[in-house]
Tab-separated table of C-alpha atoms in Angstrom:
chain	number	residue	atom	x	y	z
A	25	UNK	CA	39.413	4.384	-34.716
A	26	UNK	CA	37.936	2.825	-37.857
A	27	UNK	CA	36.182	-0.475	-37.126
A	28	UNK	CA	35.598	-3.073	-39.821
A	29	UNK	CA	32.369	-4.667	-38.606
A	30	UNK	CA	31.430	-1.579	-36.596
A	31	UNK	CA	27.850	-2.731	-35.958
A	32	UNK	CA	28.773	-6.218	-34.745
A	33	UNK	CA	28.747	-7.165	-31.065
A	34	UNK	CA	32.415	-6.336	-30.435
A	35	UNK	CA	32.339	-3.164	-32.522
A	36	UNK	CA	29.159	-1.864	-30.913
A	37	UNK	CA	30.407	-2.653	-27.407
A	38	UNK	CA	33.721	-0.900	-28.079
A	39	UNK	CA	31.920	2.154	-29.462
A	40	UNK	CA	29.486	2.336	-26.535
A	41	UNK	CA	32.299	1.910	-24.040
A	42	UNK	CA	34.469	4.608	-25.580
A	43	UNK	CA	31.599	7.091	-25.800
A	44	UNK	CA	30.680	6.409	-22.165
A	45	UNK	CA	34.312	6.817	-21.048
A	46	UNK	CA	34.548	10.088	-22.967
A	47	UNK	CA	31.569	11.265	-20.909
A	48	UNK	CA	33.278	9.937	-17.762
A	49	UNK	CA	30.162	7.854	-17.132
A	50	UNK	CA	31.980	4.522	-16.694
A	51	UNK	CA	35.454	3.512	-15.490
A	52	UNK	CA	37.868	1.918	-18.014
A	53	UNK	CA	37.717	-1.566	-16.450
A	54	UNK	CA	39.500	-4.057	-18.680
A	55	UNK	CA	41.713	-1.452	-20.339
A	56	UNK	CA	45.366	-2.225	-19.730
A	57	UNK	CA	46.594	1.070	-21.216
A	58	UNK	CA	44.581	3.365	-18.967
A	59	UNK	CA	46.989	5.067	-16.624
A	60	UNK	CA	50.134	3.645	-18.290
A	61	UNK	CA	53.143	5.885	-18.844
A	62	UNK	CA	54.161	5.884	-22.513
A	63	UNK	CA	57.654	7.277	-22.502
A	64	UNK	CA	57.948	9.902	-25.234
A	65	UNK	CA	55.235	8.414	-27.455
A	66	UNK	CA	52.304	10.418	-28.815
A	67	UNK	CA	49.501	8.131	-27.625
A	68	UNK	CA	45.943	9.518	-27.835
A	69	UNK	CA	43.778	9.930	-24.763
A	70	UNK	CA	40.231	8.580	-24.810
A	71	UNK	CA	38.790	12.003	-25.685
A	72	UNK	CA	41.139	12.303	-28.669
A	73	UNK	CA	39.583	9.329	-30.479
A	74	UNK	CA	36.920	9.766	-33.175
A	75	UNK	CA	34.952	6.718	-34.364
A	76	UNK	CA	34.010	5.482	-37.822
A	77	UNK	CA	33.885	2.216	-39.679
A	78	UNK	CA	32.612	-0.132	-42.361
A	79	UNK	CA	29.764	-2.607	-42.113
A	80	UNK	CA	27.523	-4.546	-44.461
A	81	UNK	CA	24.388	-4.100	-42.324
A	82	UNK	CA	22.501	-0.850	-41.805
A	83	UNK	CA	20.989	-1.480	-38.374
A	84	UNK	CA	21.486	1.780	-36.410
A	85	UNK	CA	24.022	1.590	-33.612
A	86	UNK	CA	21.391	2.519	-31.043
A	87	UNK	CA	19.291	-0.482	-32.079
A	88	UNK	CA	22.332	-2.778	-31.912
A	89	UNK	CA	23.181	-1.379	-28.469
A	90	UNK	CA	19.623	-1.991	-27.283
A	91	UNK	CA	19.854	-5.582	-28.492
A	92	UNK	CA	23.086	-6.071	-26.543
A	93	UNK	CA	21.460	-4.489	-23.498
A	94	UNK	CA	18.591	-6.965	-23.720
A	95	UNK	CA	21.162	-9.786	-23.961
A	96	UNK	CA	22.898	-8.587	-20.786
A	97	UNK	CA	26.112	-7.363	-22.422
A	98	UNK	CA	25.525	-3.652	-21.776
A	99	UNK	CA	24.100	-1.969	-18.651
A	100	UNK	CA	20.558	-0.680	-19.067
A	101	UNK	CA	21.391	2.928	-18.160
A	102	UNK	CA	24.069	3.270	-20.850
A	103	UNK	CA	22.211	3.591	-24.162
A	104	UNK	CA	19.976	6.590	-23.222
A	105	UNK	CA	23.078	8.407	-21.989
A	106	UNK	CA	24.948	8.108	-25.299
A	107	UNK	CA	22.041	7.911	-27.774
A	108	UNK	CA	22.911	11.192	-29.526
A	109	UNK	CA	26.578	10.213	-29.721
A	110	UNK	CA	25.660	6.883	-31.338
A	111	UNK	CA	23.655	8.725	-33.990
A	112	UNK	CA	26.678	10.892	-34.776
A	113	UNK	CA	28.913	7.819	-35.135
A	114	UNK	CA	26.343	6.255	-37.491
A	115	UNK	CA	27.064	9.098	-39.911
A	116	UNK	CA	30.666	7.886	-40.133
A	117	UNK	CA	29.871	4.216	-40.846
A	118	UNK	CA	30.151	3.444	-44.557
A	119	UNK	CA	28.955	0.447	-46.553
A	120	UNK	CA	31.555	-2.312	-46.571
A	121	UNK	CA	32.091	-5.179	-48.986
A	122	UNK	CA	30.011	-8.323	-48.571
A	123	UNK	CA	32.406	-10.744	-50.266
A	124	UNK	CA	35.551	-10.829	-52.305
A	125	UNK	CA	33.547	-11.571	-55.473
A	126	UNK	CA	32.473	-8.778	-57.791
A	127	UNK	CA	32.144	-8.100	-61.492
A	128	UNK	CA	34.342	-5.039	-61.017
A	129	UNK	CA	38.093	-5.292	-60.429
A	130	UNK	CA	38.949	-5.666	-56.769
A	131	UNK	CA	41.279	-2.678	-57.060
A	132	UNK	CA	38.118	-0.547	-57.437
A	133	UNK	CA	36.706	-2.005	-54.198
A	134	UNK	CA	39.981	-1.192	-52.429
A	135	UNK	CA	39.921	2.335	-53.828
A	136	UNK	CA	36.362	2.899	-52.546
A	137	UNK	CA	37.114	1.527	-49.082
A	138	UNK	CA	40.295	3.611	-48.804
A	139	UNK	CA	38.395	6.742	-49.886
A	140	UNK	CA	35.853	6.166	-47.093
A	141	UNK	CA	38.652	6.103	-44.523
A	142	UNK	CA	40.368	9.174	-45.992
A	143	UNK	CA	37.129	11.181	-45.925
A	144	UNK	CA	36.656	10.264	-42.266
A	145	UNK	CA	40.187	11.406	-41.439
A	146	UNK	CA	39.752	14.688	-43.310
A	147	UNK	CA	36.300	15.382	-41.875
A	148	UNK	CA	37.572	15.130	-38.303
A	149	UNK	CA	41.035	16.599	-38.930
A	150	UNK	CA	42.767	13.473	-37.585
A	151	UNK	CA	46.514	12.957	-37.377
A	152	UNK	CA	46.210	9.188	-37.789
A	153	UNK	CA	43.606	6.469	-38.253
A	154	UNK	CA	43.885	2.947	-36.850
A	155	UNK	CA	41.802	0.372	-38.727
A	156	UNK	CA	40.697	-2.563	-36.554
A	157	UNK	CA	39.087	-5.653	-38.072
A	158	UNK	CA	36.361	-6.969	-35.742
A	159	UNK	CA	34.197	-8.491	-38.498
A	160	UNK	CA	33.046	-12.113	-38.678
A	161	UNK	CA	35.698	-14.829	-38.988
A	162	UNK	CA	36.410	-15.948	-42.553
A	163	UNK	CA	37.275	-19.384	-43.865
A	164	UNK	CA	40.954	-20.244	-44.522
A	165	UNK	CA	42.248	-18.815	-47.788
A	166	UNK	CA	43.246	-20.855	-50.855
A	167	UNK	CA	46.722	-19.755	-52.038
A	168	UNK	CA	47.035	-17.502	-55.078
A	169	UNK	CA	50.290	-16.399	-56.783
A	170	UNK	CA	49.296	-12.792	-56.138
A	171	UNK	CA	49.375	-13.362	-52.379
A	172	UNK	CA	53.154	-13.762	-52.434
A	173	UNK	CA	54.271	-10.608	-54.238
A	174	UNK	CA	52.987	-7.047	-54.151
A	175	UNK	CA	53.458	-6.362	-57.870
A	176	UNK	CA	51.720	-9.600	-58.815
A	177	UNK	CA	48.889	-8.767	-56.416
A	178	UNK	CA	48.390	-5.381	-58.069
A	179	UNK	CA	48.079	-7.037	-61.483
A	180	UNK	CA	45.631	-9.642	-60.155
A	181	UNK	CA	43.439	-7.030	-58.460
A	182	UNK	CA	43.093	-5.168	-61.757
A	183	UNK	CA	41.420	-8.156	-63.444
A	184	UNK	CA	37.587	-7.853	-63.560
A	185	UNK	CA	35.657	-10.623	-61.829
A	186	UNK	CA	38.641	-12.175	-60.034
A	187	UNK	CA	38.296	-12.760	-56.282
A	188	UNK	CA	41.979	-12.643	-55.406
A	189	UNK	CA	41.498	-11.347	-51.858
A	190	UNK	CA	38.822	-12.075	-49.242
A	191	UNK	CA	37.059	-9.088	-47.638
A	192	UNK	CA	39.412	-8.963	-44.619
A	193	UNK	CA	42.416	-8.569	-46.918
A	194	UNK	CA	40.639	-5.995	-49.076
A	195	UNK	CA	40.068	-3.952	-45.915
A	196	UNK	CA	43.725	-4.390	-44.928
A	197	UNK	CA	44.888	-3.300	-48.392
A	198	UNK	CA	42.549	-0.289	-48.211
A	199	UNK	CA	43.831	0.669	-44.775
A	200	UNK	CA	47.437	0.613	-45.959
A	201	UNK	CA	46.507	2.507	-49.134
A	202	UNK	CA	44.947	5.224	-46.971
A	203	UNK	CA	48.123	5.428	-44.852
A	204	UNK	CA	46.610	3.739	-41.784
A	205	UNK	CA	47.958	1.229	-39.309
A	206	UNK	CA	45.972	-2.004	-39.068
A	207	UNK	CA	44.907	-4.506	-36.411
A	208	UNK	CA	43.543	-7.987	-37.135
A	209	UNK	CA	41.372	-8.840	-34.133
A	210	UNK	CA	40.035	-11.955	-35.889
A	211	UNK	CA	41.750	-15.069	-37.305
A	212	UNK	CA	40.736	-14.071	-40.861
A	213	UNK	CA	43.551	-13.791	-43.455
A	214	UNK	CA	43.552	-9.973	-43.288
A	215	UNK	CA	47.045	-8.580	-43.551
A	216	UNK	CA	48.787	-11.947	-43.091
A	217	UNK	CA	49.744	-12.357	-46.732
A	218	UNK	CA	53.342	-11.787	-47.865
A	219	UNK	CA	52.245	-9.223	-50.463
A	220	UNK	CA	50.372	-7.129	-47.898
A	221	UNK	CA	53.210	-7.431	-45.390
A	222	UNK	CA	55.482	-6.062	-48.118
A	223	UNK	CA	53.025	-3.225	-48.688
A	224	UNK	CA	52.941	-2.330	-44.987
A	225	UNK	CA	56.727	-2.040	-44.915
A	226	UNK	CA	56.750	-0.076	-48.177
A	227	UNK	CA	54.234	2.355	-46.715
A	228	UNK	CA	56.141	2.455	-43.382
A	229	UNK	CA	53.045	1.429	-41.425
A	230	UNK	CA	52.772	-0.740	-38.290
A	231	UNK	CA	50.279	-3.571	-37.906
A	232	UNK	CA	49.343	-6.112	-35.248
A	233	UNK	CA	47.299	-9.298	-34.850
A	234	UNK	CA	45.834	-11.717	-34.955
A	235	UNK	CA	42.709	-12.994	-33.197
A	236	UNK	CA	42.145	-11.254	-29.868
A	237	UNK	CA	43.017	-13.337	-26.809
A	238	UNK	CA	40.089	-12.868	-24.440
A	239	UNK	CA	38.957	-16.056	-22.674
A	240	UNK	CA	39.828	-19.711	-22.976
A	241	UNK	CA	43.098	-19.153	-24.825
A	242	UNK	CA	44.095	-16.473	-22.312
A	243	UNK	CA	43.683	-19.006	-19.514
A	244	UNK	CA	45.684	-21.590	-21.441
A	245	UNK	CA	48.630	-19.234	-21.962
A	246	UNK	CA	48.605	-18.476	-18.236
A	247	UNK	CA	48.277	-22.088	-17.034
A	248	UNK	CA	50.435	-23.961	-19.545
A	249	UNK	CA	53.723	-22.370	-18.366
A	250	UNK	CA	52.788	-23.384	-14.803
A	251	UNK	CA	52.842	-27.070	-15.756
A	252	UNK	CA	56.160	-26.604	-17.559
A	253	UNK	CA	57.721	-24.691	-14.662
A	254	UNK	CA	56.775	-27.473	-12.225
A	255	UNK	CA	57.940	-30.260	-14.609
A	256	UNK	CA	54.462	-31.810	-14.717
A	257	UNK	CA	53.868	-33.826	-17.875
A	258	UNK	CA	50.678	-32.781	-19.646
A	259	UNK	CA	49.237	-35.744	-21.553
A	260	UNK	CA	46.128	-34.138	-23.042
A	261	UNK	CA	44.323	-30.802	-22.995
A	262	UNK	CA	40.737	-30.980	-24.235
A	263	UNK	CA	38.461	-28.008	-24.768
A	264	UNK	CA	34.873	-27.161	-25.617
A	265	UNK	CA	33.345	-23.785	-26.475
A	266	UNK	CA	29.621	-23.052	-26.270
A	267	UNK	CA	28.486	-19.759	-27.718
A	268	UNK	CA	25.508	-18.084	-29.366
A	269	UNK	CA	24.851	-14.763	-31.049
A	270	UNK	CA	26.539	-13.783	-34.302
A	271	UNK	CA	29.765	-15.582	-33.422
A	272	UNK	CA	27.934	-18.807	-32.715
A	273	UNK	CA	26.099	-18.658	-36.043
A	274	UNK	CA	29.277	-17.796	-37.944
A	275	UNK	CA	31.359	-20.532	-36.328
A	276	UNK	CA	28.634	-23.104	-36.901
A	277	UNK	CA	30.015	-23.135	-40.449
A	278	UNK	CA	32.782	-25.743	-40.441
A	279	UNK	CA	35.184	-23.873	-42.733
A	280	UNK	CA	35.037	-20.719	-40.597
A	281	UNK	CA	35.280	-22.747	-37.386
A	282	UNK	CA	38.445	-24.420	-38.675
A	283	UNK	CA	40.197	-21.043	-38.894
A	284	UNK	CA	39.187	-20.184	-35.329
A	285	UNK	CA	40.192	-23.588	-33.945
A	286	UNK	CA	43.596	-23.409	-35.619
A	287	UNK	CA	44.208	-19.981	-34.095
A	288	UNK	CA	43.132	-21.119	-30.614
A	289	UNK	CA	45.299	-24.257	-30.714
A	290	UNK	CA	48.505	-22.889	-32.202
A	291	UNK	CA	50.168	-21.622	-29.026
A	292	UNK	CA	49.466	-24.530	-26.672
A	293	UNK	CA	52.322	-26.771	-27.781
A	294	UNK	CA	54.726	-23.833	-27.742
A	295	UNK	CA	53.708	-22.923	-24.193
A	296	UNK	CA	54.129	-26.515	-22.997
A	297	UNK	CA	57.344	-27.102	-24.916
A	298	UNK	CA	55.903	-30.299	-26.411
A	299	UNK	CA	53.179	-31.565	-28.696
A	300	UNK	CA	50.112	-32.688	-26.798
A	301	UNK	CA	46.781	-34.295	-27.645
A	302	UNK	CA	44.453	-31.291	-27.701
A	303	UNK	CA	40.976	-31.887	-29.158
A	304	UNK	CA	38.999	-28.663	-29.312
A	305	UNK	CA	35.574	-27.894	-30.734
A	306	UNK	CA	32.970	-25.157	-30.888
A	307	UNK	CA	29.196	-25.586	-30.536
A	308	UNK	CA	26.564	-23.019	-31.468
A	309	UNK	CA	23.978	-22.610	-28.691
A	310	UNK	CA	21.691	-19.747	-29.808
A	311	UNK	CA	20.043	-19.552	-26.388
A	312	UNK	CA	23.316	-18.313	-24.888
A	313	UNK	CA	23.093	-15.087	-26.875
A	314	UNK	CA	26.288	-13.085	-26.395
A	315	UNK	CA	27.443	-15.279	-23.520
A	316	UNK	CA	30.277	-17.744	-24.009
A	317	UNK	CA	31.047	-20.836	-21.941
A	318	UNK	CA	34.402	-22.582	-22.311
A	319	UNK	CA	35.393	-25.832	-20.593
A	320	UNK	CA	38.890	-27.344	-20.354
A	321	UNK	CA	40.033	-30.745	-19.141
A	322	UNK	CA	43.780	-31.184	-18.559
A	323	UNK	CA	45.185	-34.674	-17.940
A	324	UNK	CA	48.691	-34.604	-16.501
A	325	UNK	CA	51.213	-36.864	-14.821
A	326	UNK	CA	53.066	-36.128	-11.599
A	327	UNK	CA	55.780	-37.724	-9.481
A	328	UNK	CA	55.973	-41.532	-9.687
A	329	UNK	CA	53.440	-41.550	-12.502
A	330	UNK	CA	50.543	-40.216	-10.446
A	331	UNK	CA	47.661	-39.475	-12.840
A	332	UNK	CA	45.929	-36.154	-12.125
A	333	UNK	CA	43.579	-33.761	-13.871
A	334	UNK	CA	42.431	-30.165	-13.837
A	335	UNK	CA	38.992	-29.038	-15.001
A	336	UNK	CA	37.894	-25.447	-15.316
A	337	UNK	CA	34.962	-23.516	-16.758
A	338	UNK	CA	35.010	-19.982	-18.087
A	339	UNK	CA	31.740	-18.078	-18.571
A	340	UNK	CA	31.456	-14.497	-19.709
A	341	UNK	CA	30.427	-11.997	-22.366
A	342	UNK	CA	32.909	-12.274	-25.196
A	343	UNK	CA	32.263	-8.775	-26.554
A	344	UNK	CA	32.776	-7.216	-23.107
A	345	UNK	CA	36.132	-8.996	-22.839
A	346	UNK	CA	37.188	-7.982	-26.348
A	347	UNK	CA	36.034	-4.359	-26.493
A	348	UNK	CA	38.564	-2.804	-24.063
A	349	UNK	CA	41.378	-4.595	-25.903
A	350	UNK	CA	40.164	-3.079	-29.185
A	351	UNK	CA	40.331	0.361	-27.566
A	352	UNK	CA	43.789	-0.361	-26.114
A	353	UNK	CA	45.099	-1.514	-29.483
A	354	UNK	CA	43.774	1.630	-31.136
A	355	UNK	CA	45.820	3.746	-28.733
A	356	UNK	CA	48.893	1.526	-29.032
A	357	UNK	CA	48.957	1.372	-32.847
A	358	UNK	CA	48.415	5.140	-33.018
A	359	UNK	CA	51.436	5.528	-30.738
A	360	UNK	CA	53.501	3.075	-32.780
A	361	UNK	CA	52.601	4.930	-35.986
A	362	UNK	CA	53.515	8.278	-34.436
A	363	UNK	CA	56.843	6.817	-33.297
A	364	UNK	CA	57.690	5.808	-36.865
A	365	UNK	CA	57.430	2.039	-36.394
A	366	UNK	CA	56.578	-0.143	-39.368
A	367	UNK	CA	55.841	-3.801	-39.978
A	368	UNK	CA	54.532	-6.267	-37.383
A	369	UNK	CA	54.600	-5.040	-33.778
A	370	UNK	CA	55.717	-8.245	-32.059
A	371	UNK	CA	55.596	-6.642	-28.621
A	372	UNK	CA	51.779	-6.685	-28.708
A	373	UNK	CA	51.649	-10.495	-28.712
A	374	UNK	CA	49.954	-10.572	-25.287
A	375	UNK	CA	46.751	-9.318	-26.956
A	376	UNK	CA	46.489	-12.157	-29.485
A	377	UNK	CA	45.974	-15.915	-29.770
A	378	UNK	CA	48.140	-16.177	-32.889
A	379	UNK	CA	50.653	-13.293	-32.872
A	380	UNK	CA	51.914	-12.084	-36.246
A	381	UNK	CA	55.477	-12.057	-34.941
A	382	UNK	CA	57.450	-13.532	-32.042
A	383	UNK	CA	57.727	-17.056	-30.698
A	384	UNK	CA	56.757	-16.462	-27.060
A	385	UNK	CA	53.265	-17.674	-26.087
A	386	UNK	CA	53.500	-17.646	-22.267
A	387	UNK	CA	51.322	-14.781	-21.086
A	388	UNK	CA	53.547	-13.527	-18.265
A	389	UNK	CA	56.573	-13.269	-20.561
A	390	UNK	CA	54.461	-11.574	-23.230
A	391	UNK	CA	53.244	-8.993	-20.720
A	392	UNK	CA	56.785	-8.204	-19.536
A	393	UNK	CA	57.853	-7.658	-23.151
A	394	UNK	CA	54.820	-5.428	-23.737
A	395	UNK	CA	55.476	-3.324	-20.640
A	396	UNK	CA	59.116	-2.733	-21.635
A	397	UNK	CA	57.978	-1.698	-25.110
A	398	UNK	CA	55.445	0.757	-23.692
A	399	UNK	CA	58.051	2.350	-21.442
A	400	UNK	CA	60.430	2.833	-24.385
A	401	UNK	CA	57.887	3.719	-27.092
A	402	UNK	CA	58.804	6.910	-28.889
A	403	UNK	CA	62.261	7.219	-27.317
A	404	UNK	CA	63.957	7.128	-30.746
A	405	UNK	CA	61.335	9.139	-32.613
């Protein structure tokens, strides 16, 4: 498991959780793959997974874990138990790229990032590496001709000083170059460019994404089909998100928030089978730390025009909701890679707000599709 943004809240929580599970010190609560039967697929067990990553900060993992403990995200007894393990993982976290801009050609940045991943694989004697992007959300990307075609992208990346790709897409390109499957757990551009999708197919590598579905959007994809199934006419669905920590600071920037809001909103109309007024906004509340509070107000119409509403509030630790999904996706993409799958894995849509493939957004239908896929994974390998 190679985490882009390994020292962020989600990355650190996933690392701490995996290390604790490998020591059998905590149960795998929140992991949907634990205990599943995977047909004939070669899916790694928790103890089979080594951990590395990229990050642009050098704060030791133990310090980051202590900060999350102080914020209430991690139990107090956990960090002393895995302190030595965290130090070992630190040795496998390399310096990432801070932005897409550089005086050197971006192909050199890709080459360096890919070499970091390859060294990690060789050092631990790994069969496969799954690269998971859990770094900060990026702003939407301005189109470039090189985004549409792999050959054109290669030429553009060779030009010194040109910022053709944002960091998330440089990491995706590096992952594919190193022969790794890739997961976009954020709404950043990442692998969702035609040229990189071409490259994934050329390299016969699977990928999945994007933007992990952990809280408010998860509830929406569960509840929206209920209104449709009961023929209740939803007139508006308003939402507010309050969050602090690194995510809150990042999404306080309007261009980055716009990418997140678009991802969160995209599936609502599909789930309801109609367009609906759906204002949604995000507020940074530093005092919340790693906690997230989401509020929804649904206005709907019933029999004989009766006006009704539903209000609900979700409060939780976003990194604790996301981390087990990151670990699940690592196992699942490793299994997909071993089974010889390539291109977007549409059957993993239940993990994401804005799936890279597939038109189904209702959570129950997504889960049924996922469970069938798991049962059959590897049958044709």
